[in-house]
Amino acid sequence: MKNKFRAANTYDDIINLPHHVSKTRPQMGIIDRAAQFSPFMALTGYGDAVEETARLTDDWIELDEERKALLNKKLQIICEHISEKPIAAITFFQPDEKKDGGAYVTITGSVKRVDEYNGTVIMTDKTEIEINRIQAMESKLFDGLEFI
């Protein structure tokens, strides 16, 4: 017990001395001091893995037959006015490349053409949207029309 008490007092003579600051070398900044320990990070990539796991994705919502019929009617109207390059807001499901699920994205722009063979809607900015992933579609072409 006596040794522990004595060891604690061995630095009493220097404990309150001022911190030494070199007159010939500039002080290292905090970021530089921290950077010298970064190569020793034990779990490289762990932070990215945790971030990726925490990222939320939406599930695909299967449309019922009534909703599919409504979207088909809207696509037909777009096709009838394709020469006018109609402006439409199209909401579609975009699958995530890294994990299950995805996100619902809405793109607003001019429709260049509807490629029925490949099942895509092609916008004038060259964005291609798969028809079977479309969830909703809005356009001024649909104003005043009643869809039953």
mmCIF file of N, CA and C in Angstrom:
data_model
loop_
_atom_site.group_PDB
_atom_site.id
_atom_site.type_symbol
_atom_site.label_atom_id
_atom_site.label_comp_id
_atom_site.label_asym_id
_atom_site.label_seq_id
_atom_site.Cartn_x
_atom_site.Cartn_y
_atom_site.Cartn_z
ATOM 1 N N MET A 1 0.818 -1.196 0.000
ATOM 2 C CA MET A 1 0.000 0.000 0.000
ATOM 3 C C MET A 1 0.860 1.259 0.000
ATOM 4 N N LYS A 2 1.952 1.182 0.676
ATOM 5 C CA LYS A 2 2.840 2.322 0.773
ATOM 6 C C LYS A 2 3.455 2.658 -0.589
ATOM 7 N N ASN A 3 3.741 1.623 -1.432
ATOM 8 C CA ASN A 3 4.341 1.841 -2.747
ATOM 9 C C ASN A 3 3.397 2.577 -3.691
ATOM 10 N N LYS A 4 2.113 2.248 -3.661
ATOM 11 C CA LYS A 4 1.143 2.923 -4.529
ATOM 12 C C LYS A 4 1.045 4.406 -4.181
ATOM 13 N N PHE A 5 1.031 4.708 -2.920
ATOM 14 C CA PHE A 5 0.940 6.103 -2.496
ATOM 15 C C PHE A 5 2.199 6.850 -2.908
ATOM 16 N N ARG A 6 3.317 6.224 -2.758
ATOM 17 C CA ARG A 6 4.587 6.843 -3.087
ATOM 18 C C ARG A 6 4.714 7.058 -4.606
ATOM 19 N N ALA A 7 4.218 6.091 -5.429
ATOM 20 C CA ALA A 7 4.283 6.214 -6.875
ATOM 21 C C ALA A 7 3.436 7.389 -7.361
ATOM 22 N N ALA A 8 2.328 7.627 -6.709
ATOM 23 C CA ALA A 8 1.465 8.734 -7.104
ATOM 24 C C ALA A 8 2.131 10.067 -6.844
ATOM 25 N N ASN A 9 2.995 10.144 -5.857
ATOM 26 C CA ASN A 9 3.642 11.415 -5.515
ATOM 27 C C ASN A 9 4.974 11.614 -6.224
ATOM 28 N N THR A 10 5.424 10.640 -7.016
ATOM 29 C CA THR A 10 6.740 10.777 -7.644
ATOM 30 C C THR A 10 6.768 11.874 -8.698
ATOM 31 N N TYR A 11 5.642 12.295 -9.230
ATOM 32 C CA TYR A 11 5.595 13.337 -10.264
ATOM 33 C C TYR A 11 5.178 14.695 -9.711
ATOM 34 N N ASP A 12 5.072 14.809 -8.415
ATOM 35 C CA ASP A 12 4.663 16.086 -7.810
ATOM 36 C C ASP A 12 5.592 17.230 -8.190
ATOM 37 N N ASP A 13 6.859 16.934 -8.427
ATOM 38 C CA ASP A 13 7.814 17.993 -8.725
ATOM 39 C C ASP A 13 7.653 18.559 -10.140
ATOM 40 N N ILE A 14 7.006 17.796 -11.065
ATOM 41 C CA ILE A 14 6.865 18.294 -12.444
ATOM 42 C C ILE A 14 5.411 18.480 -12.880
ATOM 43 N N ILE A 15 4.477 18.046 -12.061
ATOM 44 C CA ILE A 15 3.075 18.028 -12.478
ATOM 45 C C ILE A 15 2.531 19.421 -12.788
ATOM 46 N N ASN A 16 2.995 20.433 -12.151
ATOM 47 C CA ASN A 16 2.455 21.781 -12.360
ATOM 48 C C ASN A 16 3.355 22.673 -13.203
ATOM 49 N N LEU A 17 4.358 22.087 -13.843
ATOM 50 C CA LEU A 17 5.230 22.879 -14.707
ATOM 51 C C LEU A 17 4.493 23.228 -16.000
ATOM 52 N N PRO A 18 4.821 24.336 -16.650
ATOM 53 C CA PRO A 18 4.170 24.699 -17.914
ATOM 54 C C PRO A 18 4.575 23.729 -19.029
ATOM 55 N N HIS A 19 3.661 23.539 -19.971
ATOM 56 C CA HIS A 19 3.911 22.650 -21.111
ATOM 57 C C HIS A 19 4.981 23.262 -22.006
ATOM 58 N N HIS A 20 5.924 22.423 -22.440
ATOM 59 C CA HIS A 20 7.006 22.906 -23.293
ATOM 60 C C HIS A 20 6.490 23.186 -24.707
ATOM 61 N N VAL A 21 6.822 24.330 -25.255
ATOM 62 C CA VAL A 21 6.489 24.701 -26.624
ATOM 63 C C VAL A 21 7.792 25.054 -27.321
ATOM 64 N N SER A 22 8.061 24.355 -28.429
ATOM 65 C CA SER A 22 9.304 24.572 -29.162
ATOM 66 C C SER A 22 9.332 25.969 -29.787
ATOM 67 N N LYS A 23 10.512 26.572 -29.748
ATOM 68 C CA LYS A 23 10.682 27.884 -30.360
ATOM 69 C C LYS A 23 11.144 27.755 -31.813
ATOM 70 N N THR A 24 11.608 26.550 -32.197
ATOM 71 C CA THR A 24 12.133 26.368 -33.549
ATOM 72 C C THR A 24 11.177 25.606 -34.459
ATOM 73 N N ARG A 25 10.287 24.838 -33.914
ATOM 74 C CA ARG A 25 9.355 24.052 -34.736
ATOM 75 C C ARG A 25 7.927 24.520 -34.493
ATOM 76 N N PRO A 26 7.122 24.640 -35.589
ATOM 77 C CA PRO A 26 5.718 25.050 -35.404
ATOM 78 C C PRO A 26 4.906 23.917 -34.761
ATOM 79 N N GLN A 27 3.875 24.312 -34.041
ATOM 80 C CA GLN A 27 2.997 23.325 -33.402
ATOM 81 C C GLN A 27 2.161 22.619 -34.458
ATOM 82 N N MET A 28 1.959 21.333 -34.297
ATOM 83 C CA MET A 28 1.159 20.535 -35.230
ATOM 84 C C MET A 28 -0.319 20.787 -34.947
ATOM 85 N N GLY A 29 -1.092 20.961 -36.002
ATOM 86 C CA GLY A 29 -2.524 21.178 -35.840
ATOM 87 C C GLY A 29 -3.230 19.912 -35.355
ATOM 88 N N ILE A 30 -4.429 20.072 -34.814
ATOM 89 C CA ILE A 30 -5.181 18.948 -34.267
ATOM 90 C C ILE A 30 -5.503 17.915 -35.349
ATOM 91 N N ILE A 31 -5.873 18.361 -36.537
ATOM 92 C CA ILE A 31 -6.216 17.424 -37.613
ATOM 93 C C ILE A 31 -4.982 16.613 -38.010
ATOM 94 N N ASP A 32 -3.829 17.267 -38.101
ATOM 95 C CA ASP A 32 -2.597 16.551 -38.443
ATOM 96 C C ASP A 32 -2.206 15.566 -37.343
ATOM 97 N N ARG A 33 -2.421 15.951 -36.095
ATOM 98 C CA ARG A 33 -2.096 15.043 -34.976
ATOM 99 C C ARG A 33 -3.001 13.817 -35.026
ATOM 100 N N ALA A 34 -4.278 14.025 -35.340
ATOM 101 C CA ALA A 34 -5.205 12.895 -35.418
ATOM 102 C C ALA A 34 -4.881 12.019 -36.620
ATOM 103 N N ALA A 35 -4.446 12.612 -37.717
ATOM 104 C CA ALA A 35 -4.175 11.866 -38.943
ATOM 105 C C ALA A 35 -3.025 10.877 -38.773
ATOM 106 N N GLN A 36 -2.116 11.161 -37.881
ATOM 107 C CA GLN A 36 -0.985 10.241 -37.720
ATOM 108 C C GLN A 36 -1.407 8.904 -37.121
ATOM 109 N N PHE A 37 -2.618 8.847 -36.559
ATOM 110 C CA PHE A 37 -3.106 7.585 -36.007
ATOM 111 C C PHE A 37 -4.091 6.876 -36.932
ATOM 112 N N SER A 38 -4.524 7.491 -38.006
ATOM 113 C CA SER A 38 -5.520 6.884 -38.882
ATOM 114 C C SER A 38 -5.069 5.587 -39.545
ATOM 115 N N PRO A 39 -3.809 5.392 -39.881
ATOM 116 C CA PRO A 39 -3.432 4.113 -40.484
ATOM 117 C C PRO A 39 -3.628 2.920 -39.548
ATOM 118 N N PHE A 40 -3.795 3.175 -38.279
ATOM 119 C CA PHE A 40 -3.932 2.092 -37.318
ATOM 120 C C PHE A 40 -5.382 1.751 -37.017
ATOM 121 N N MET A 41 -6.313 2.265 -37.820
ATOM 122 C CA MET A 41 -7.716 1.961 -37.595
ATOM 123 C C MET A 41 -7.924 0.465 -37.834
ATOM 124 N N ALA A 42 -8.359 -0.238 -36.813
ATOM 125 C CA ALA A 42 -8.427 -1.696 -36.858
ATOM 126 C C ALA A 42 -9.492 -2.218 -37.817
ATOM 127 N N LEU A 43 -10.606 -1.552 -37.917
ATOM 128 C CA LEU A 43 -11.721 -2.061 -38.721
ATOM 129 C C LEU A 43 -11.955 -1.183 -39.949
ATOM 130 N N THR A 44 -11.059 -1.216 -40.877
ATOM 131 C CA THR A 44 -11.183 -0.430 -42.103
ATOM 132 C C THR A 44 -12.456 -0.842 -42.843
ATOM 133 N N GLY A 45 -13.267 0.122 -43.203
ATOM 134 C CA GLY A 45 -14.503 -0.152 -43.930
ATOM 135 C C GLY A 45 -15.690 -0.446 -43.035
ATOM 136 N N TYR A 46 -15.467 -0.586 -41.741
ATOM 137 C CA TYR A 46 -16.569 -0.904 -40.833
ATOM 138 C C TYR A 46 -17.603 0.215 -40.825
ATOM 139 N N GLY A 47 -17.148 1.454 -40.804
ATOM 140 C CA GLY A 47 -18.075 2.591 -40.802
ATOM 141 C C GLY A 47 -18.948 2.608 -42.042
ATOM 142 N N ASP A 48 -18.352 2.302 -43.199
ATOM 143 C CA ASP A 48 -19.121 2.247 -44.445
ATOM 144 C C ASP A 48 -20.148 1.126 -44.408
ATOM 145 N N ALA A 49 -19.763 -0.017 -43.844
ATOM 146 C CA ALA A 49 -20.681 -1.157 -43.758
ATOM 147 C C ALA A 49 -21.862 -0.842 -42.854
ATOM 148 N N VAL A 50 -21.607 -0.186 -41.747
ATOM 149 C CA VAL A 50 -22.689 0.195 -40.827
ATOM 150 C C VAL A 50 -23.608 1.203 -41.496
ATOM 151 N N GLU A 51 -23.027 2.163 -42.200
ATOM 152 C CA GLU A 51 -23.820 3.177 -42.902
ATOM 153 C C GLU A 51 -24.706 2.543 -43.971
ATOM 154 N N GLU A 52 -24.157 1.587 -44.715
ATOM 155 C CA GLU A 52 -24.918 0.903 -45.761
ATOM 156 C C GLU A 52 -26.067 0.097 -45.164
ATOM 157 N N THR A 53 -25.820 -0.571 -44.053
ATOM 158 C CA THR A 53 -26.857 -1.355 -43.392
ATOM 159 C C THR A 53 -27.965 -0.452 -42.869
ATOM 160 N N ALA A 54 -27.612 0.717 -42.392
ATOM 161 C CA ALA A 54 -28.596 1.641 -41.828
ATOM 162 C C ALA A 54 -29.423 2.342 -42.902
ATOM 163 N N ARG A 55 -28.922 2.349 -44.146
ATOM 164 C CA ARG A 55 -29.648 3.026 -45.221
ATOM 165 C C ARG A 55 -30.956 2.286 -45.500
ATOM 166 N N LEU A 56 -32.039 3.018 -45.494
ATOM 167 C CA LEU A 56 -33.358 2.418 -45.675
ATOM 168 C C LEU A 56 -33.733 2.326 -47.148
ATOM 169 N N THR A 57 -34.438 1.259 -47.475
ATOM 170 C CA THR A 57 -34.973 1.105 -48.819
ATOM 171 C C THR A 57 -36.466 0.806 -48.716
ATOM 172 N N ASP A 58 -37.179 1.107 -49.780
ATOM 173 C CA ASP A 58 -38.613 0.817 -49.831
ATOM 174 C C ASP A 58 -38.833 -0.538 -50.487
ATOM 175 N N ASP A 59 -39.975 -1.123 -50.190
ATOM 176 C CA ASP A 59 -40.360 -2.378 -50.828
ATOM 177 C C ASP A 59 -41.174 -2.089 -52.078
ATOM 178 N N TRP A 60 -41.098 -2.985 -53.037
ATOM 179 C CA TRP A 60 -41.885 -2.916 -54.264
ATOM 180 C C TRP A 60 -43.353 -3.127 -53.910
ATOM 181 N N ILE A 61 -44.220 -2.269 -54.417
ATOM 182 C CA ILE A 61 -45.661 -2.409 -54.204
ATOM 183 C C ILE A 61 -46.278 -2.892 -55.512
ATOM 184 N N GLU A 62 -46.857 -4.073 -55.471
ATOM 185 C CA GLU A 62 -47.504 -4.651 -56.657
ATOM 186 C C GLU A 62 -48.825 -3.928 -56.889
ATOM 187 N N LEU A 63 -49.034 -3.463 -58.114
ATOM 188 C CA LEU A 63 -50.265 -2.758 -58.455
ATOM 189 C C LEU A 63 -51.400 -3.754 -58.695
ATOM 190 N N ASP A 64 -52.603 -3.348 -58.327
ATOM 191 C CA ASP A 64 -53.761 -4.183 -58.632
ATOM 192 C C ASP A 64 -54.158 -3.971 -60.095
ATOM 193 N N GLU A 65 -55.043 -4.809 -60.593
ATOM 194 C CA GLU A 65 -55.420 -4.765 -62.009
ATOM 195 C C GLU A 65 -56.065 -3.441 -62.402
ATOM 196 N N GLU A 66 -56.837 -2.864 -61.508
ATOM 197 C CA GLU A 66 -57.497 -1.579 -61.789
ATOM 198 C C GLU A 66 -56.465 -0.477 -62.003
ATOM 199 N N ARG A 67 -55.454 -0.461 -61.139
ATOM 200 C CA ARG A 67 -54.405 0.556 -61.240
ATOM 201 C C ARG A 67 -53.572 0.359 -62.517
ATOM 202 N N LYS A 68 -53.292 -0.905 -62.865
ATOM 203 C CA LYS A 68 -52.555 -1.189 -64.101
ATOM 204 C C LYS A 68 -53.352 -0.724 -65.326
ATOM 205 N N ALA A 69 -54.661 -0.940 -65.309
ATOM 206 C CA ALA A 69 -55.507 -0.516 -66.426
ATOM 207 C C ALA A 69 -55.492 1.005 -66.557
ATOM 208 N N LEU A 70 -55.527 1.709 -65.423
ATOM 209 C CA LEU A 70 -55.487 3.170 -65.428
ATOM 210 C C LEU A 70 -54.167 3.665 -66.030
ATOM 211 N N LEU A 71 -53.053 3.062 -65.607
ATOM 212 C CA LEU A 71 -51.757 3.466 -66.149
ATOM 213 C C LEU A 71 -51.656 3.162 -67.642
ATOM 214 N N ASN A 72 -52.233 2.050 -68.074
ATOM 215 C CA ASN A 72 -52.236 1.729 -69.509
ATOM 216 C C ASN A 72 -53.017 2.761 -70.315
ATOM 217 N N LYS A 73 -54.154 3.228 -69.775
ATOM 218 C CA LYS A 73 -54.929 4.275 -70.463
ATOM 219 C C LYS A 73 -54.113 5.562 -70.556
ATOM 220 N N LYS A 74 -53.419 5.900 -69.478
ATOM 221 C CA LYS A 74 -52.607 7.117 -69.479
ATOM 222 C C LYS A 74 -51.449 6.993 -70.474
ATOM 223 N N LEU A 75 -50.837 5.831 -70.523
ATOM 224 C CA LEU A 75 -49.757 5.616 -71.490
ATOM 225 C C LEU A 75 -50.274 5.731 -72.926
ATOM 226 N N GLN A 76 -51.486 5.232 -73.162
ATOM 227 C CA GLN A 76 -52.087 5.319 -74.493
ATOM 228 C C GLN A 76 -52.307 6.775 -74.885
ATOM 229 N N ILE A 77 -52.764 7.590 -73.942
ATOM 230 C CA ILE A 77 -52.969 9.023 -74.214
ATOM 231 C C ILE A 77 -51.632 9.686 -74.536
ATOM 232 N N ILE A 78 -50.591 9.323 -73.769
ATOM 233 C CA ILE A 78 -49.248 9.862 -74.047
ATOM 234 C C ILE A 78 -48.826 9.470 -75.461
ATOM 235 N N CYS A 79 -49.053 8.213 -75.840
ATOM 236 C CA CYS A 79 -48.676 7.737 -77.177
ATOM 237 C C CYS A 79 -49.405 8.509 -78.273
ATOM 238 N N GLU A 80 -50.664 8.835 -78.045
ATOM 239 C CA GLU A 80 -51.453 9.575 -79.030
ATOM 240 C C GLU A 80 -50.920 10.988 -79.238
ATOM 241 N N HIS A 81 -50.236 11.536 -78.238
ATOM 242 C CA HIS A 81 -49.713 12.911 -78.300
ATOM 243 C C HIS A 81 -48.186 12.933 -78.342
ATOM 244 N N ILE A 82 -47.565 11.823 -78.706
ATOM 245 C CA ILE A 82 -46.106 11.707 -78.635
ATOM 246 C C ILE A 82 -45.389 12.722 -79.527
ATOM 247 N N SER A 83 -45.986 13.110 -80.631
ATOM 248 C CA SER A 83 -45.352 14.083 -81.530
ATOM 249 C C SER A 83 -45.220 15.454 -80.859
ATOM 250 N N GLU A 84 -46.047 15.702 -79.848
ATOM 251 C CA GLU A 84 -45.997 16.979 -79.121
ATOM 252 C C GLU A 84 -44.973 16.940 -77.988
ATOM 253 N N LYS A 85 -44.344 15.783 -77.782
ATOM 254 C CA LYS A 85 -43.412 15.574 -76.672
ATOM 255 C C LYS A 85 -44.044 16.041 -75.350
ATOM 256 N N PRO A 86 -45.131 15.364 -74.943
ATOM 257 C CA PRO A 86 -45.869 15.797 -73.754
ATOM 258 C C PRO A 86 -45.024 15.727 -72.477
ATOM 259 N N ILE A 87 -45.295 16.661 -71.605
ATOM 260 C CA ILE A 87 -44.611 16.686 -70.306
ATOM 261 C C ILE A 87 -45.407 15.804 -69.348
ATOM 262 N N ALA A 88 -44.682 14.949 -68.633
ATOM 263 C CA ALA A 88 -45.330 14.053 -67.683
ATOM 264 C C ALA A 88 -44.452 13.910 -66.447
ATOM 265 N N ALA A 89 -45.106 13.692 -65.316
ATOM 266 C CA ALA A 89 -44.414 13.351 -64.070
ATOM 267 C C ALA A 89 -44.658 11.867 -63.849
ATOM 268 N N ILE A 90 -43.590 11.089 -63.886
ATOM 269 C CA ILE A 90 -43.705 9.635 -63.782
ATOM 270 C C ILE A 90 -43.019 9.180 -62.498
ATOM 271 N N THR A 91 -43.780 8.491 -61.653
ATOM 272 C CA THR A 91 -43.234 7.917 -60.431
ATOM 273 C C THR A 91 -43.029 6.434 -60.670
ATOM 274 N N PHE A 92 -41.819 5.970 -60.404
ATOM 275 C CA PHE A 92 -41.494 4.569 -60.658
ATOM 276 C C PHE A 92 -40.573 4.024 -59.571
ATOM 277 N N PHE A 93 -40.509 2.709 -59.500
ATOM 278 C CA PHE A 93 -39.668 2.028 -58.532
ATOM 279 C C PHE A 93 -38.299 1.790 -59.132
ATOM 280 N N GLN A 94 -37.269 2.269 -58.449
ATOM 281 C CA GLN A 94 -35.898 2.077 -58.903
ATOM 282 C C GLN A 94 -35.207 1.134 -57.911
ATOM 283 N N PRO A 95 -34.911 -0.103 -58.340
ATOM 284 C CA PRO A 95 -34.285 -1.061 -57.422
ATOM 285 C C PRO A 95 -32.919 -0.579 -56.947
ATOM 286 N N ASP A 96 -32.590 -0.931 -55.721
ATOM 287 C CA ASP A 96 -31.296 -0.600 -55.151
ATOM 288 C C ASP A 96 -30.251 -1.566 -55.699
ATOM 289 N N GLU A 97 -29.084 -1.065 -56.014
ATOM 290 C CA GLU A 97 -28.033 -1.896 -56.596
ATOM 291 C C GLU A 97 -27.300 -2.734 -55.552
ATOM 292 N N LYS A 98 -27.393 -2.341 -54.265
ATOM 293 C CA LYS A 98 -26.587 -3.014 -53.250
ATOM 294 C C LYS A 98 -27.385 -3.903 -52.302
ATOM 295 N N LYS A 99 -28.684 -3.677 -52.189
ATOM 296 C CA LYS A 99 -29.467 -4.476 -51.252
ATOM 297 C C LYS A 99 -30.900 -4.611 -51.717
ATOM 298 N N ASP A 100 -31.664 -5.450 -51.039
ATOM 299 C CA ASP A 100 -33.063 -5.651 -51.414
ATOM 300 C C ASP A 100 -33.846 -4.357 -51.269
ATOM 301 N N GLY A 101 -34.859 -4.215 -52.103
ATOM 302 C CA GLY A 101 -35.698 -3.016 -52.062
ATOM 303 C C GLY A 101 -35.210 -1.988 -53.057
ATOM 304 N N GLY A 102 -35.591 -0.762 -52.813
ATOM 305 C CA GLY A 102 -35.212 0.323 -53.705
ATOM 306 C C GLY A 102 -35.853 1.615 -53.243
ATOM 307 N N ALA A 103 -36.114 2.492 -54.192
ATOM 308 C CA ALA A 103 -36.698 3.793 -53.873
ATOM 309 C C ALA A 103 -37.700 4.173 -54.958
ATOM 310 N N TYR A 104 -38.706 4.915 -54.561
ATOM 311 C CA TYR A 104 -39.657 5.458 -55.525
ATOM 312 C C TYR A 104 -39.156 6.831 -55.951
ATOM 313 N N VAL A 105 -38.998 6.978 -57.250
ATOM 314 C CA VAL A 105 -38.431 8.194 -57.823
ATOM 315 C C VAL A 105 -39.461 8.813 -58.755
ATOM 316 N N THR A 106 -39.558 10.139 -58.739
ATOM 317 C CA THR A 106 -40.442 10.845 -59.664
ATOM 318 C C THR A 106 -39.598 11.701 -60.589
ATOM 319 N N ILE A 107 -39.795 11.505 -61.875
ATOM 320 C CA ILE A 107 -39.087 12.289 -62.889
ATOM 321 C C ILE A 107 -40.127 13.067 -63.682
ATOM 322 N N THR A 108 -39.878 14.346 -63.853
ATOM 323 C CA THR A 108 -40.762 15.182 -64.657
ATOM 324 C C THR A 108 -39.985 15.648 -65.876
ATOM 325 N N GLY A 109 -40.572 15.434 -67.042
ATOM 326 C CA GLY A 109 -39.908 15.842 -68.268
ATOM 327 C C GLY A 109 -40.751 15.503 -69.485
ATOM 328 N N SER A 110 -40.185 15.763 -70.648
ATOM 329 C CA SER A 110 -40.884 15.481 -71.905
ATOM 330 C C SER A 110 -40.668 14.023 -72.293
ATOM 331 N N VAL A 111 -41.761 13.400 -72.722
ATOM 332 C CA VAL A 111 -41.685 12.012 -73.175
ATOM 333 C C VAL A 111 -41.310 12.020 -74.651
ATOM 334 N N LYS A 112 -40.216 11.349 -74.982
ATOM 335 C CA LYS A 112 -39.754 11.275 -76.366
ATOM 336 C C LYS A 112 -40.484 10.164 -77.116
ATOM 337 N N ARG A 113 -40.561 8.986 -76.478
ATOM 338 C CA ARG A 113 -41.292 7.892 -77.105
ATOM 339 C C ARG A 113 -41.581 6.806 -76.075
ATOM 340 N N VAL A 114 -42.512 5.946 -76.440
ATOM 341 C CA VAL A 114 -42.840 4.784 -75.636
ATOM 342 C C VAL A 114 -42.428 3.576 -76.463
ATOM 343 N N ASP A 115 -41.463 2.839 -75.965
ATOM 344 C CA ASP A 115 -40.942 1.664 -76.660
ATOM 345 C C ASP A 115 -41.662 0.433 -76.117
ATOM 346 N N GLU A 116 -42.721 0.029 -76.816
ATOM 347 C CA GLU A 116 -43.523 -1.097 -76.348
ATOM 348 C C GLU A 116 -42.765 -2.413 -76.469
ATOM 349 N N TYR A 117 -41.879 -2.521 -77.427
ATOM 350 C CA TYR A 117 -41.121 -3.758 -77.633
ATOM 351 C C TYR A 117 -40.213 -4.039 -76.423
ATOM 352 N N ASN A 118 -39.499 -3.011 -75.963
ATOM 353 C CA ASN A 118 -38.607 -3.153 -74.805
ATOM 354 C C ASN A 118 -39.296 -2.826 -73.485
ATOM 355 N N GLY A 119 -40.533 -2.336 -73.566
ATOM 356 C CA GLY A 119 -41.286 -2.016 -72.366
ATOM 357 C C GLY A 119 -40.734 -0.838 -71.592
ATOM 358 N N THR A 120 -40.361 0.225 -72.309
ATOM 359 C CA THR A 120 -39.796 1.402 -71.648
ATOM 360 C C THR A 120 -40.435 2.693 -72.145
ATOM 361 N N VAL A 121 -40.395 3.689 -71.289
ATOM 362 C CA VAL A 121 -40.753 5.059 -71.652
ATOM 363 C C VAL A 121 -39.433 5.805 -71.714
ATOM 364 N N ILE A 122 -39.176 6.466 -72.824
ATOM 365 C CA ILE A 122 -37.918 7.174 -73.009
ATOM 366 C C ILE A 122 -38.195 8.675 -72.994
ATOM 367 N N MET A 123 -37.518 9.343 -72.097
ATOM 368 C CA MET A 123 -37.682 10.786 -71.946
ATOM 369 C C MET A 123 -36.703 11.498 -72.888
ATOM 370 N N THR A 124 -36.930 12.791 -73.124
ATOM 371 C CA THR A 124 -36.045 13.539 -74.029
ATOM 372 C C THR A 124 -34.637 13.671 -73.454
ATOM 373 N N ASP A 125 -34.473 13.554 -72.138
ATOM 374 C CA ASP A 125 -33.132 13.608 -71.540
ATOM 375 C C ASP A 125 -32.454 12.228 -71.545
ATOM 376 N N LYS A 126 -33.045 11.271 -72.289
ATOM 377 C CA LYS A 126 -32.544 9.907 -72.488
ATOM 378 C C LYS A 126 -32.740 8.987 -71.278
ATOM 379 N N THR A 127 -33.477 9.439 -70.286
ATOM 380 C CA THR A 127 -33.818 8.566 -69.165
ATOM 381 C C THR A 127 -34.792 7.512 -69.658
ATOM 382 N N GLU A 128 -34.511 6.258 -69.314
ATOM 383 C CA GLU A 128 -35.407 5.164 -69.685
ATOM 384 C C GLU A 128 -36.062 4.615 -68.425
ATOM 385 N N ILE A 129 -37.386 4.492 -68.492
ATOM 386 C CA ILE A 129 -38.163 4.000 -67.355
ATOM 387 C C ILE A 129 -38.888 2.737 -67.788
ATOM 388 N N GLU A 130 -38.699 1.674 -67.032
ATOM 389 C CA GLU A 130 -39.399 0.429 -67.352
ATOM 390 C C GLU A 130 -40.885 0.598 -67.049
ATOM 391 N N ILE A 131 -41.711 0.262 -68.009
ATOM 392 C CA ILE A 131 -43.156 0.445 -67.868
ATOM 393 C C ILE A 131 -43.707 -0.346 -66.694
ATOM 394 N N ASN A 132 -43.206 -1.564 -66.476
ATOM 395 C CA ASN A 132 -43.747 -2.385 -65.385
ATOM 396 C C ASN A 132 -43.335 -1.887 -63.999
ATOM 397 N N ARG A 133 -42.464 -0.886 -63.928
ATOM 398 C CA ARG A 133 -42.071 -0.308 -62.634
ATOM 399 C C ARG A 133 -42.789 1.009 -62.341
ATOM 400 N N ILE A 134 -43.582 1.484 -63.291
ATOM 401 C CA ILE A 134 -44.298 2.759 -63.100
ATOM 402 C C ILE A 134 -45.418 2.563 -62.087
ATOM 403 N N GLN A 135 -45.484 3.471 -61.130
ATOM 404 C CA GLN A 135 -46.509 3.430 -60.092
ATOM 405 C C GLN A 135 -47.574 4.508 -60.307
ATOM 406 N N ALA A 136 -47.167 5.639 -60.869
ATOM 407 C CA ALA A 136 -48.109 6.742 -61.087
ATOM 408 C C ALA A 136 -47.604 7.603 -62.237
ATOM 409 N N MET A 137 -48.561 8.288 -62.861
ATOM 410 C CA MET A 137 -48.222 9.150 -63.989
ATOM 411 C C MET A 137 -49.189 10.328 -64.003
ATOM 412 N N GLU A 138 -48.635 11.518 -64.103
ATOM 413 C CA GLU A 138 -49.455 12.727 -64.163
ATOM 414 C C GLU A 138 -49.014 13.574 -65.350
ATOM 415 N N SER A 139 -49.989 14.219 -65.980
ATOM 416 C CA SER A 139 -49.710 15.094 -67.113
ATOM 417 C C SER A 139 -50.912 16.007 -67.312
ATOM 418 N N LYS A 140 -50.680 17.152 -67.932
ATOM 419 C CA LYS A 140 -51.792 18.042 -68.260
ATOM 420 C C LYS A 140 -52.720 17.401 -69.281
ATOM 421 N N LEU A 141 -52.207 16.430 -70.019
ATOM 422 C CA LEU A 141 -53.043 15.713 -70.986
ATOM 423 C C LEU A 141 -54.213 15.004 -70.295
ATOM 424 N N PHE A 142 -54.051 14.667 -69.024
ATOM 425 C CA PHE A 142 -55.075 13.924 -68.307
ATOM 426 C C PHE A 142 -56.090 14.831 -67.628
ATOM 427 N N ASP A 143 -55.812 16.148 -67.592
ATOM 428 C CA ASP A 143 -56.738 17.082 -66.943
ATOM 429 C C ASP A 143 -58.099 17.058 -67.632
ATOM 430 N N GLY A 144 -59.130 16.970 -66.844
ATOM 431 C CA GLY A 144 -60.491 16.987 -67.381
ATOM 432 C C GLY A 144 -60.977 15.635 -67.863
ATOM 433 N N LEU A 145 -60.099 14.659 -67.913
ATOM 434 C CA LEU A 145 -60.513 13.317 -68.342
ATOM 435 C C LEU A 145 -60.933 12.511 -67.119
ATOM 436 N N GLU A 146 -61.953 11.710 -67.304
ATOM 437 C CA GLU A 146 -62.385 10.841 -66.213
ATOM 438 C C GLU A 146 -61.960 9.439 -66.533
ATOM 439 N N PHE A 147 -61.224 8.863 -65.619
ATOM 440 C CA PHE A 147 -60.771 7.491 -65.791
ATOM 441 C C PHE A 147 -61.622 6.602 -64.897
ATOM 442 N N ILE A 148 -62.288 5.666 -65.528
ATOM 443 C CA ILE A 148 -63.184 4.778 -64.773
ATOM 444 C C ILE A 148 -62.511 3.460 -64.559
#
